[in-house]
Short mmCIF file of C-alpha atoms in Angstrom, two decimals:
data_model
loop_
_atom_site.label_atom_id
_atom_site.label_comp_id
_atom_site.label_asym_id
_atom_site.label_seq_id
_atom_site.Cartn_x
_atom_site.Cartn_y
_atom_site.Cartn_z
CA SER A 1275 -6.31 -4.13 -5.24
CA ILE A 1276 -2.14 -4.23 -5.71
CA ILE A 1277 -1.13 -0.88 -6.94
CA ARG A 1278 1.63 -1.68 -9.61
CA LYS A 1279 3.67 1.52 -10.01
CA SER A 1280 6.96 2.09 -7.84
CA PRO A 1281 6.96 5.40 -5.58
CA LYS A 1282 10.87 4.39 -5.49
CA HIS A 1283 12.85 8.10 -5.41
CA SER A 1284 13.70 9.59 -9.01
CA PRO A 1285 15.76 12.36 -9.74
CA ASP A 1286 12.83 14.48 -10.59
CA GLY A 1287 9.97 13.01 -8.26
CA LEU A 1288 7.87 11.68 -11.20
CA ARG A 1289 7.47 8.29 -10.05
CA LYS A 1290 6.32 9.25 -6.83
CA LYS A 1291 4.17 11.41 -8.16
CA ALA A 1292 2.61 8.64 -10.47
CA PHE A 1293 2.36 6.66 -7.46
CA LEU A 1294 0.36 8.67 -5.08
CA LYS A 1295 -1.71 10.35 -7.96
CA GLU A 1296 -2.90 6.32 -8.65
CA ILE A 1297 -3.42 5.50 -5.07
CA LEU A 1298 -4.78 8.64 -3.87
CA SER A 1299 -7.69 8.65 -6.52
CA LEU A 1300 -9.10 5.86 -4.43
CA PHE A 1301 -10.06 7.93 -1.70
CA ASP A 1302 -10.22 11.79 -0.71
CA TYR A 1303 -7.45 12.24 1.88
CA GLU A 1304 -7.54 15.97 2.31
CA SER A 1305 -11.05 16.31 3.38
CA THR A 1306 -9.92 14.53 6.73
CA THR A 1307 -9.55 16.62 9.57
CA ILE A 1308 -6.32 17.98 11.03
CA ASP A 1309 -6.86 16.63 14.26
CA THR A 1310 -6.84 12.96 13.66
CA TYR A 1311 -4.54 10.13 12.34
CA ASP A 1312 -5.72 8.55 9.76
CA ILE A 1313 -3.92 5.08 8.59
CA TRP A 1314 -5.72 3.73 5.46
CA ILE A 1315 -4.56 -0.17 4.94
CA PHE A 1316 -4.84 -1.63 1.85
CA ASP A 1317 -3.89 -4.65 0.89
CA CYS A 1318 -0.77 -3.66 -1.04
CA ILE A 1319 0.38 -0.53 -1.81
CA GLY A 1320 3.31 -0.54 -4.01
CA ARG A 1321 6.81 -3.13 -4.59
CA ARG A 1322 9.47 -2.58 -2.22
CA LEU A 1323 7.09 -0.59 0.01
CA GLN A 1324 5.20 -1.35 3.35
CA GLY A 1325 3.95 2.07 4.29
CA VAL A 1326 4.32 5.96 3.60
CA CYS A 1327 2.79 8.92 4.89
CA ILE A 1328 1.45 10.66 2.43
CA CYS A 1329 0.73 14.21 4.03
CA ARG A 1330 1.79 15.60 7.35
CA ARG A 1331 -0.77 18.03 7.34
CA THR A 1332 -3.70 15.84 7.46
CA HIS A 1333 -1.56 13.22 9.30
CA THR A 1334 -2.57 10.57 6.65
CA ILE A 1335 -0.61 7.42 6.39
CA LEU A 1336 -1.12 4.47 3.70
CA LEU A 1337 -0.13 1.14 5.22
CA GLY A 1338 0.16 -2.10 2.91
CA GLU A 1339 -0.93 -5.61 4.56
CA ARG A 1340 1.19 -7.47 2.18
CA SER A 1341 4.57 -6.34 0.75
CA ASP A 1342 7.89 -7.85 -0.53
CA LYS A 1343 9.94 -5.59 0.99
CA GLY A 1344 12.47 -8.02 3.43
CA TYR A 1345 10.37 -10.88 1.65
CA PRO A 1346 11.34 -13.09 -1.06
CA SER A 1347 8.19 -12.51 -2.53
CA LEU A 1348 4.56 -10.67 -1.91
CA THR A 1349 3.97 -11.98 1.82
CA ARG A 1350 1.24 -10.93 4.26
CA ARG A 1351 3.44 -9.21 7.06
CA PRO A 1352 3.14 -10.15 10.70
CA HIS A 1353 1.20 -7.92 13.36
CA ASP A 1354 4.33 -7.06 14.76
CA CYS A 1355 5.59 -6.00 11.68
CA LEU A 1356 2.35 -4.18 10.75
CA ALA A 1357 2.80 -2.32 14.04
CA LYS A 1358 6.44 -1.07 13.43
CA THR A 1359 5.53 0.34 10.26
CA ILE A 1360 2.78 2.00 12.01
CA SER A 1361 5.05 3.66 14.47
CA HIS A 1362 7.61 4.47 11.99
CA GLU A 1363 5.28 6.29 9.92
CA LEU A 1364 3.40 7.81 12.91
CA GLY A 1365 6.65 9.37 13.63
CA HIS A 1366 6.77 11.11 9.96
CA ALA A 1367 3.37 12.42 10.72
CA LEU A 1368 4.28 13.95 13.88
CA GLY A 1369 6.97 15.79 11.71
CA LEU A 1370 10.25 13.55 12.24
CA GLY A 1371 12.42 12.34 9.70
CA HIS A 1372 14.97 9.74 9.73
CA PRO A 1373 18.11 9.85 11.49
CA ARG A 1374 20.30 10.79 8.99
CA GLU A 1375 18.04 13.43 7.62
#
């Protein structure tokens, strides 16, 4: 199913919290062990979003197979694009930030 809330940043973080609450209610990610890296692939995880590391402690990543980020409409992304997103989010799961952070 498509999650229609947007996780885009807001000053108080409420939009991201609402997004995470909705999508995280679909599974129990906190019961995963901390010695593995879990990548949950959904059809789509939100507008303008391709992937997100939701928990660095449990190394949990959500990934959308389809996205409208960089595309004119909701599009199934090629495998090389999915691989780049997975690599990027694995960096966050390892504790890395963005270059300007």
